[in-house]
Tab-separated table of C-alpha atoms and ligand atoms in Angstrom:
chain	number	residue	atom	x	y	z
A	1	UNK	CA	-50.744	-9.095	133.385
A	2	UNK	CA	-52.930	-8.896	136.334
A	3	UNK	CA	-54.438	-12.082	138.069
A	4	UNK	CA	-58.000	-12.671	136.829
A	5	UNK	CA	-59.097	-16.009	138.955
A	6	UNK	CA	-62.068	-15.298	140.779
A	7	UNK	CA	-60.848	-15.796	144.691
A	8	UNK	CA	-62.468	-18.847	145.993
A	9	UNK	CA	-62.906	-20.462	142.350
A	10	UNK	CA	-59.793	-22.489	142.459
A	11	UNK	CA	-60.317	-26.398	141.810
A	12	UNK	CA	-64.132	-25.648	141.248
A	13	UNK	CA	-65.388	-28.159	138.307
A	14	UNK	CA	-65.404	-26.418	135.288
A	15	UNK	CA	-67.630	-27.900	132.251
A	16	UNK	CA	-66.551	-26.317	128.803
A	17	UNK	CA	-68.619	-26.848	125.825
A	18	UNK	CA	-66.585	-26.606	122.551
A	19	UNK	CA	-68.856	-26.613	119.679
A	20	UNK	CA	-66.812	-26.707	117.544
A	21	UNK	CA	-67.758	-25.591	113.585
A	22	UNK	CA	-71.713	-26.136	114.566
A	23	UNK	CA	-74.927	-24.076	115.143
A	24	UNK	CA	-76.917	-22.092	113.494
A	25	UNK	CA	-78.802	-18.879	114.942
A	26	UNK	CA	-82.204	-20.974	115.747
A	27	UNK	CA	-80.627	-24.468	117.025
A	28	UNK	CA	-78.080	-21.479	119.106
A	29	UNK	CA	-80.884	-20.232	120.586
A	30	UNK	CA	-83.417	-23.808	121.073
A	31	UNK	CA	-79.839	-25.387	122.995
A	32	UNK	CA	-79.163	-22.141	124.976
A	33	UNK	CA	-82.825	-22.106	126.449
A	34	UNK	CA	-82.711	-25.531	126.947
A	35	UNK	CA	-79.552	-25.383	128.534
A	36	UNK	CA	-80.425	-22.241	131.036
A	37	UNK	CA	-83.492	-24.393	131.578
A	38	UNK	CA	-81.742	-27.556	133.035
A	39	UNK	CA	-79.233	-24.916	134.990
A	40	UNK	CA	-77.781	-24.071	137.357
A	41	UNK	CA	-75.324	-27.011	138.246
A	42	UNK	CA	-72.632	-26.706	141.028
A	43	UNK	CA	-70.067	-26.949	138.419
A	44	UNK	CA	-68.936	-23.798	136.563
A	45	UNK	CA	-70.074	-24.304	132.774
A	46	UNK	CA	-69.377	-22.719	129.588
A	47	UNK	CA	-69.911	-22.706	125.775
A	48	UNK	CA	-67.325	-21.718	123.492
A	49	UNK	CA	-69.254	-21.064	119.944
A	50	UNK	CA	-68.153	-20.340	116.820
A	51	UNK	CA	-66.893	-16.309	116.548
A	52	UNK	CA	-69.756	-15.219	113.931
A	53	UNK	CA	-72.419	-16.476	117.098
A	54	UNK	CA	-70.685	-14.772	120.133
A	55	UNK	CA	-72.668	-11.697	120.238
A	56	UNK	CA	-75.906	-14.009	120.444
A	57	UNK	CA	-74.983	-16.271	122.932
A	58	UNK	CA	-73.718	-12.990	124.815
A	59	UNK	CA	-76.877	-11.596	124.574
A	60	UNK	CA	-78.892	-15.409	125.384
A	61	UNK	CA	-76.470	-15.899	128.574
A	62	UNK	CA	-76.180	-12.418	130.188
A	63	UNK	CA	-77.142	-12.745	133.745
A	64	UNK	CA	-77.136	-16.686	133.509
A	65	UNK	CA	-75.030	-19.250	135.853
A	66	UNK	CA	-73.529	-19.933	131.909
A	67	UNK	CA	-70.100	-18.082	130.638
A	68	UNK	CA	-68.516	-18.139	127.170
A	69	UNK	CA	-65.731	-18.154	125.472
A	70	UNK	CA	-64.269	-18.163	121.684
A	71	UNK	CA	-62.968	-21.283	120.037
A	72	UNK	CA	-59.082	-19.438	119.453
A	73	UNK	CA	-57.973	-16.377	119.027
A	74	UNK	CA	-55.120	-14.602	117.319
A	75	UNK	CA	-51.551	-14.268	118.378
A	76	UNK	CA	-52.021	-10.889	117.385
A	77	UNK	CA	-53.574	-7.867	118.593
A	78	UNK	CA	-53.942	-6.422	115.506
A	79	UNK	CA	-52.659	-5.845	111.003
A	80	UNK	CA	-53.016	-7.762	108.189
A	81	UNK	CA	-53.805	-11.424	108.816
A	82	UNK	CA	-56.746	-11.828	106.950
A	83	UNK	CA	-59.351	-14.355	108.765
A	84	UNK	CA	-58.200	-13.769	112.181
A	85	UNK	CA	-59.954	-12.577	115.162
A	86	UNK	CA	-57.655	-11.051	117.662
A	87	UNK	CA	-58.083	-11.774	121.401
A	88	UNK	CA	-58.906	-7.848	122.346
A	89	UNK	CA	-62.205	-8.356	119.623
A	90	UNK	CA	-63.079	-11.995	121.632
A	91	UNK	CA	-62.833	-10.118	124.818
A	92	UNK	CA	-65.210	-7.190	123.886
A	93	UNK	CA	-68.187	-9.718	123.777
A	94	UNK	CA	-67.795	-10.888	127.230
A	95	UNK	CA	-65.685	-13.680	126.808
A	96	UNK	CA	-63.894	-15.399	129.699
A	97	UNK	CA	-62.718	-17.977	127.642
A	98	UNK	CA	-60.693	-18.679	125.146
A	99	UNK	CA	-59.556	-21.969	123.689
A	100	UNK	CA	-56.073	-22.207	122.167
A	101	UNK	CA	-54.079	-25.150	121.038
A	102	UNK	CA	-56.851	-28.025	120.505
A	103	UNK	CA	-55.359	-30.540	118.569
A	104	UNK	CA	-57.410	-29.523	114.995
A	105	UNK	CA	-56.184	-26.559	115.148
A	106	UNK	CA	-52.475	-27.770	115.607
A	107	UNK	CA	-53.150	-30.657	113.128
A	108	UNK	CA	-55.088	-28.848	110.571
A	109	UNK	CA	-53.407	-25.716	110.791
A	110	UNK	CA	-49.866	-26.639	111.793
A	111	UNK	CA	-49.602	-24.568	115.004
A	112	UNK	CA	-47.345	-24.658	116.922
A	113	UNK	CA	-46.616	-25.284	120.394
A	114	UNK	CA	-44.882	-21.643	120.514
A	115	UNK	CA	-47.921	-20.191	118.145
A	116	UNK	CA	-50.204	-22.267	120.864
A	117	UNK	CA	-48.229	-20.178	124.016
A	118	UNK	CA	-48.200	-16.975	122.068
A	119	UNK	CA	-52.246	-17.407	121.532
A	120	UNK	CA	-52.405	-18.016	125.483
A	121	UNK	CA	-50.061	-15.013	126.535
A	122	UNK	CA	-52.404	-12.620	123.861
A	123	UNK	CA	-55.468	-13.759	125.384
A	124	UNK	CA	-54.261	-12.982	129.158
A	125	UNK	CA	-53.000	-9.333	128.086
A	126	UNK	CA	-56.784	-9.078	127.282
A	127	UNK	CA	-58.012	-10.696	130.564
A	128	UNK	CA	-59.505	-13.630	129.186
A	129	UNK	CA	-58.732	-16.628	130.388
A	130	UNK	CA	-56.716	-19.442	128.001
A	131	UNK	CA	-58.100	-22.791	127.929
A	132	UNK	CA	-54.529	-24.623	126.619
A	133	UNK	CA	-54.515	-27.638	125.157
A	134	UNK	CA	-52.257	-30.490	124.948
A	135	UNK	CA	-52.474	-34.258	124.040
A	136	UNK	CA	-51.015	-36.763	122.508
A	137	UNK	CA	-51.530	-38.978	119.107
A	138	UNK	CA	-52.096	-42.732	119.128
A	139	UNK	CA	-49.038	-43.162	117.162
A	140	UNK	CA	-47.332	-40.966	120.093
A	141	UNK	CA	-49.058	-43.196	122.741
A	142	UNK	CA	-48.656	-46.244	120.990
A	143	UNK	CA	-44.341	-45.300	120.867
A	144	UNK	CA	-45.038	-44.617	124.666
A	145	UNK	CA	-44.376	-40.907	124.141
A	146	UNK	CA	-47.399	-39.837	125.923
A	147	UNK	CA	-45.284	-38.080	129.076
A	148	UNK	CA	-42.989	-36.601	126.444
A	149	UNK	CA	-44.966	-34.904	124.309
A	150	UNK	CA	-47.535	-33.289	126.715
A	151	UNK	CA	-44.727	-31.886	128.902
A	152	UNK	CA	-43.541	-30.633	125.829
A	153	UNK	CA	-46.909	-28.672	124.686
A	154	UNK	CA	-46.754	-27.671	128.505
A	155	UNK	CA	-43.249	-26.573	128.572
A	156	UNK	CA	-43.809	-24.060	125.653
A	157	UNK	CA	-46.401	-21.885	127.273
A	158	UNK	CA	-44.832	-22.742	130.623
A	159	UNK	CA	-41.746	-21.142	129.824
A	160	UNK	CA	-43.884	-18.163	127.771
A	161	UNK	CA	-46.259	-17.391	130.853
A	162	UNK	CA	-43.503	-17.525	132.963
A	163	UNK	CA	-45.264	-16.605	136.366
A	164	UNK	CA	-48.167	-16.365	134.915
A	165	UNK	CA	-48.723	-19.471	133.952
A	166	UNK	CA	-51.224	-20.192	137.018
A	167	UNK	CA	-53.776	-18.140	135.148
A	168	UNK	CA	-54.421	-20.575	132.124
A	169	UNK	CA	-56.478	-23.663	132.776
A	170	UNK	CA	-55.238	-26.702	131.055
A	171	UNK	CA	-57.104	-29.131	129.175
A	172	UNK	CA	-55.584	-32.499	128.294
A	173	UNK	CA	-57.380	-34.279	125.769
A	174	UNK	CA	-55.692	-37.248	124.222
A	175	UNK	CA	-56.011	-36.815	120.126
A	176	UNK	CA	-57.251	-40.578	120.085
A	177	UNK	CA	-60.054	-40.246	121.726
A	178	UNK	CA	-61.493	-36.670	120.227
A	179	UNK	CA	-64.668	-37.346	118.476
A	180	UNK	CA	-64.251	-40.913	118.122
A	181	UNK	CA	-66.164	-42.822	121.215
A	182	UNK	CA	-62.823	-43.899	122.716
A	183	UNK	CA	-62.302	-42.470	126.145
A	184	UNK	CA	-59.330	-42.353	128.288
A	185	UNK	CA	-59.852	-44.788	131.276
A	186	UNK	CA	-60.253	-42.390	134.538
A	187	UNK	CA	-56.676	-43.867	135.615
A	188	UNK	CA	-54.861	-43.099	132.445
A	189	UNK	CA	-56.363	-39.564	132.595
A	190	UNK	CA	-55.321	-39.177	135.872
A	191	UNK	CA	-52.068	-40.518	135.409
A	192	UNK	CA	-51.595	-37.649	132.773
A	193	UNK	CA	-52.712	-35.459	134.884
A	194	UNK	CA	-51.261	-35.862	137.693
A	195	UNK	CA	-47.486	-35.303	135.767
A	196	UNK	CA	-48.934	-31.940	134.502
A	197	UNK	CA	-50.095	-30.984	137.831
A	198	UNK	CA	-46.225	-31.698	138.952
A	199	UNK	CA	-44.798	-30.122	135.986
A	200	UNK	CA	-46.916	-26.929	136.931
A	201	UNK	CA	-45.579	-27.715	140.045
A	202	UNK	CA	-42.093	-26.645	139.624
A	203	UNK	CA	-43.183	-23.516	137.769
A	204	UNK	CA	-45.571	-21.586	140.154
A	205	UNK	CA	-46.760	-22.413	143.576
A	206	UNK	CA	-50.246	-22.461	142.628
A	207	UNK	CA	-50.473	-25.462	140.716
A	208	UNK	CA	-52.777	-26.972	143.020
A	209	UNK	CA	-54.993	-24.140	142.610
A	210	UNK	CA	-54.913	-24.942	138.743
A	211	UNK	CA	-57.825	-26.543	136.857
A	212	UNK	CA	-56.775	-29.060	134.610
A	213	UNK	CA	-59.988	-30.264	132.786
A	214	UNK	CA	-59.817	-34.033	130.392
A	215	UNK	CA	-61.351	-33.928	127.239
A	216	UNK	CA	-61.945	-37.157	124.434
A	217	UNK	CA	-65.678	-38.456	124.202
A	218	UNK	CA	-66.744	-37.696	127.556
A	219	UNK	CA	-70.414	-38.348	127.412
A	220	UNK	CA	-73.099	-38.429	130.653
A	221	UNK	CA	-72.459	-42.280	131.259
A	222	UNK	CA	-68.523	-41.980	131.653
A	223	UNK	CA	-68.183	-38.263	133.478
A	224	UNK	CA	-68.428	-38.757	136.915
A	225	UNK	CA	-65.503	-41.467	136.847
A	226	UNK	CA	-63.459	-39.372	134.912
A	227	UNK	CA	-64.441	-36.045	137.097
A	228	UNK	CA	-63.997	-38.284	140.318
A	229	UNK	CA	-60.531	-38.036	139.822
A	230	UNK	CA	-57.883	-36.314	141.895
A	231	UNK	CA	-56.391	-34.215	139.528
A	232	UNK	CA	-59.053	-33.694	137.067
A	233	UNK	CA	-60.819	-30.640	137.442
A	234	UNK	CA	-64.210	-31.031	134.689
A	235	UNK	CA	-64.126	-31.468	130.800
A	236	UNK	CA	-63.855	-30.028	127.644
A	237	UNK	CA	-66.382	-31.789	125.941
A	238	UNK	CA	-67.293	-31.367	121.860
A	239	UNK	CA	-69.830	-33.563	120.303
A	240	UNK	CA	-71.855	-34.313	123.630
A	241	UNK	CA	-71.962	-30.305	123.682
A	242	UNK	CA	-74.188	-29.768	120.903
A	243	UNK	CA	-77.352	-32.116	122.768
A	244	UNK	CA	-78.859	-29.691	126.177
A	245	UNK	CA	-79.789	-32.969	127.535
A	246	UNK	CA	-76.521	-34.437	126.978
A	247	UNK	CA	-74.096	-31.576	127.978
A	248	UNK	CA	-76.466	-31.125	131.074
A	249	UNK	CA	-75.964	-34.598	132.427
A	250	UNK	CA	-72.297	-34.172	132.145
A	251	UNK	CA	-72.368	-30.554	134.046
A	252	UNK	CA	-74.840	-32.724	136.414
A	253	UNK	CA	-72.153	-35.433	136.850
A	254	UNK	CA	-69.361	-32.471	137.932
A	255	UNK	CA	-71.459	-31.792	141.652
B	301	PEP	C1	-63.059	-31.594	121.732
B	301	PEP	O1	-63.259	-31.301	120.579
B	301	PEP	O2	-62.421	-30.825	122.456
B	301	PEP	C2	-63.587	-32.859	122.231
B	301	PEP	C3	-63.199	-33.286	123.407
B	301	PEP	O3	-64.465	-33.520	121.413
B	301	PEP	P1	-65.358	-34.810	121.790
B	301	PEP	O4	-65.966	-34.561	123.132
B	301	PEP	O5	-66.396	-34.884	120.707
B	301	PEP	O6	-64.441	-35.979	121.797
């Protein structure tokens, strides 16, 4: 696997929109203007729509300031697994993203934290990058298992990527606060982040070139404390993603 970091893009903000199981080819297109309209920010930004929509929002965001990526993709490259979409298809429309791991996926399709790190090594064999996941529960915060459980989702694809585990970006997004107006304070994101960033640490020697991004409810009014973190490098946001003038005043608040 070849490195596929753009030199000089390390620690840039990166603003991913995850849309999640929403859209529809004419609000696609009426949020894609809007969004190109209210562009370009300083901050890298990106939508991840559902598969059946990639070749649109391909075609909308060619030439724009605006990348994309898929939602997951298969541990596969290939066979019989009805309903999957291997990373090799996600990659031939111009993805640079993919997102594996979010917590509906592992909670509503029991995956893994080794399916998670197999997802993450298919989708660098195809150059895309892997947007990983990891997060805790409120029950798991609650036990104070917070530290414990997110170096174990890391540890997986650590351990899987071996060295090449400085070409994922990392997205820690508590499960508490996805979709349900509760936000992290900046300080207990950063706390989290901050032991990923030394976990990453001990694996490669350019985990301070890493982007680890926070994800949970972040909406225009609570972005820039979040983003004004040390170790938080922009969001993975979900509901706010789906508004133009929402998702552009949290790309606005990652200057
Ligand atoms: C997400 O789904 O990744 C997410 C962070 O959702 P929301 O922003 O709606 O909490």
């Amino acid at each position: 696997m070849t490195p596929i970091h753009e030199p000089g893009a390390a620690r840039r903000k990166l603003v991913v929109g995850n849309w999640k199981m929403n859209g529809g080819h004419g609000a696609n297109a009426e949020l894609l203007a809007a969004l190109q309209a209210a562009g370009p920010w300083v901050a890298e930004v990106a939508v991840c729509p559902p598969f059946p929509y990639l070749a649109e929002v391909a075609l909308s965001l060619q030439g724009s300031s605006i990348a994309w990526g898929a939602q997951d993709c298969s541990a596969h490259d290939s066979g019989a697994y009805t309903g999957e979409v291997s990373a090799a298809m996600v990659a031939e429309f111009g993805c640079r993203y993919v997102i594996v791991g979010h917590s509906e996926r592992r909670a509503l399709h029991g995956e893994s934290d080794q399916l998670v790190a197999d997802k993450a090594k298919a989708a660098l064999a195809h150059r895309l990058t892997p947007i990983v996941c990891v997060g805790e529960t409120l029950a798991e915060r609650a036990a104070g298992q917070t530290t414990e459980v997110v170096k174990r989702q890391m540890s997986v694809v650590v351990h899987t990527l071996a060295h090449c585990i400085s070409q994922v970006v990392v997205a820690y997004e508590p499960v508490w606060a996805i979709g349900t107006g509760k936000t992290a304070t900046p300080e207990e994101a950063q706390a989290v982040h901050a032991l990923l960033r030394a976990q990453l640490k001990a694996a490669t020697a350019h985990a301070g070139d890493m982007k680890i991004l926070y994800g949970g409810s972040v909406k225009g009014d609570n972005a820039a404390a979040l983003f004004g973190q040390a170790d938080i490098d922009g969001g993975l946001i979900g509901g706010a993603s789906l508004k133009a003038a929402d998702f552009a005043a949290i790309c606005r608040a990652a200057a």
